[in-house]
C-alpha positions as semicolon CSV with decimal commas, in nm:
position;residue;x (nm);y (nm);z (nm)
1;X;-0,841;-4,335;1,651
2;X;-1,190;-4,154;1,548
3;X;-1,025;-3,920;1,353
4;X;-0,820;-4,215;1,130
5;X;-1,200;-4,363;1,098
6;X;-1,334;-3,987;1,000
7;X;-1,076;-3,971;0,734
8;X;-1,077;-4,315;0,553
9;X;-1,443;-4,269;0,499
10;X;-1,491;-3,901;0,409
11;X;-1,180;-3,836;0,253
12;X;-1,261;-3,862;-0,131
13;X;-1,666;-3,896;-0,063
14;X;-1,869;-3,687;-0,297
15;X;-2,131;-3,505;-0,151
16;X;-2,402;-3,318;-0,386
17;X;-2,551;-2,953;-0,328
18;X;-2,923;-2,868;-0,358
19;X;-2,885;-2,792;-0,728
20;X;-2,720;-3,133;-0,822
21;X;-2,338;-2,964;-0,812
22;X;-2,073;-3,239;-0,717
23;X;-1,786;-3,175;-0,464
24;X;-1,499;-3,401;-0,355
25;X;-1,466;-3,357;0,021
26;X;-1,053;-3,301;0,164
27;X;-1,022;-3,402;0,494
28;X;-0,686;-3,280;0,644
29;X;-0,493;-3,294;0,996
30;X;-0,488;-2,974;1,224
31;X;-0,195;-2,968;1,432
32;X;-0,328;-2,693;1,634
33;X;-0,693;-2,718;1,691
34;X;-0,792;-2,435;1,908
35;X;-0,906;-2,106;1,830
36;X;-0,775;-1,795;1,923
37;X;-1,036;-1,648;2,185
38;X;-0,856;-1,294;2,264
39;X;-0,817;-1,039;1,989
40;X;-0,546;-0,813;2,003
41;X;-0,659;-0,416;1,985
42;X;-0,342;-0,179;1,915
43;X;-0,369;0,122;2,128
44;X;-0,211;0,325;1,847
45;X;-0,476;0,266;1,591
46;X;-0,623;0,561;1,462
47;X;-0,383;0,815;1,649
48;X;-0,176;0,904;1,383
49;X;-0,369;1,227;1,340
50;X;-0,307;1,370;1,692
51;X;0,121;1,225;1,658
52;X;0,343;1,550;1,648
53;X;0,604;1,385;1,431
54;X;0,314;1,309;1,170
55;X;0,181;1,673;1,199
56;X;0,505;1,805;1,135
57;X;0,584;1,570;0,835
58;X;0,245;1,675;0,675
59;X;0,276;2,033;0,767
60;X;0,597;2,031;0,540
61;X;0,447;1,841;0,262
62;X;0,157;2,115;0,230
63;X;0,432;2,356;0,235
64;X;0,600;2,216;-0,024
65;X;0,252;2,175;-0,260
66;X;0,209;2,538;-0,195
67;X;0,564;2,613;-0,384
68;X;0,488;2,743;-0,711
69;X;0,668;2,517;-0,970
70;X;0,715;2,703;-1,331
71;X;0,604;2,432;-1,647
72;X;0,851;2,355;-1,872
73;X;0,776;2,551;-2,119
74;X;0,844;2,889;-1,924
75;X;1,156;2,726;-1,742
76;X;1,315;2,608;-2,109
77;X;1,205;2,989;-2,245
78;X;1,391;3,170;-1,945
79;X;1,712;2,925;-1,962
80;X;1,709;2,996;-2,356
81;X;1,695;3,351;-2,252
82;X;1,995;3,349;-2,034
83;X;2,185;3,217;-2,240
84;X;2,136;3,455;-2,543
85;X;2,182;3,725;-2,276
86;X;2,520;3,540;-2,162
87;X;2,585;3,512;-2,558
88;X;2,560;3,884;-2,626
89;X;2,761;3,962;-2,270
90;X;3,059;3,745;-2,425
91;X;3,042;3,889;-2,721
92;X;3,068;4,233;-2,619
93;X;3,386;4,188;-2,376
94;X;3,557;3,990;-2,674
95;X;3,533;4,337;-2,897
């Protein structure tokens, strides 16, 4: 009953700030008006640097950065050069 009195006279009221700012007040329900007290702490959370699987994954990934990748340039330059050498092959079993 308060709260139906609460709303029909705030609901809509303007109400000014120190520097002479208007705002429109919004007065809505809450169907659920209690506050969560306990707050949930995850065990895991920062663990993932001790977890073997994540070791392992990250082991392998620095492997892989630590391949030596040729640019393009020097992979298009050796494929050109196989295939003049698999040119001249062909042509010499054809004579």
């Amino acid at each position: 009953d308060a709260l139906l009195g609460v709303h029909a006279k705030m609901d809509g009221h303007k109400l000014l700030d120190a520097k002479g700012k208007e705002y429109k007040v919004l007065v809505e329900y809450a169907p659920f008006q209690k506050v969560p007290r306990k707050v949930v702490i995850d065990k895991r959370e920062a663990t993932i640097e001790k977890d073997a699987d994540f070791l392992a994954f990250k082991e392998e990934l620095e492997k892989q950065r630590s391949v030596k990748v040729d640019s393009a340039e020097v992979w298009l330059e050796k494929r050109e050069q196989e295939a003049a050498a698999a040119k001249t092959d062909d042509g010499k079993d054809s004579s």
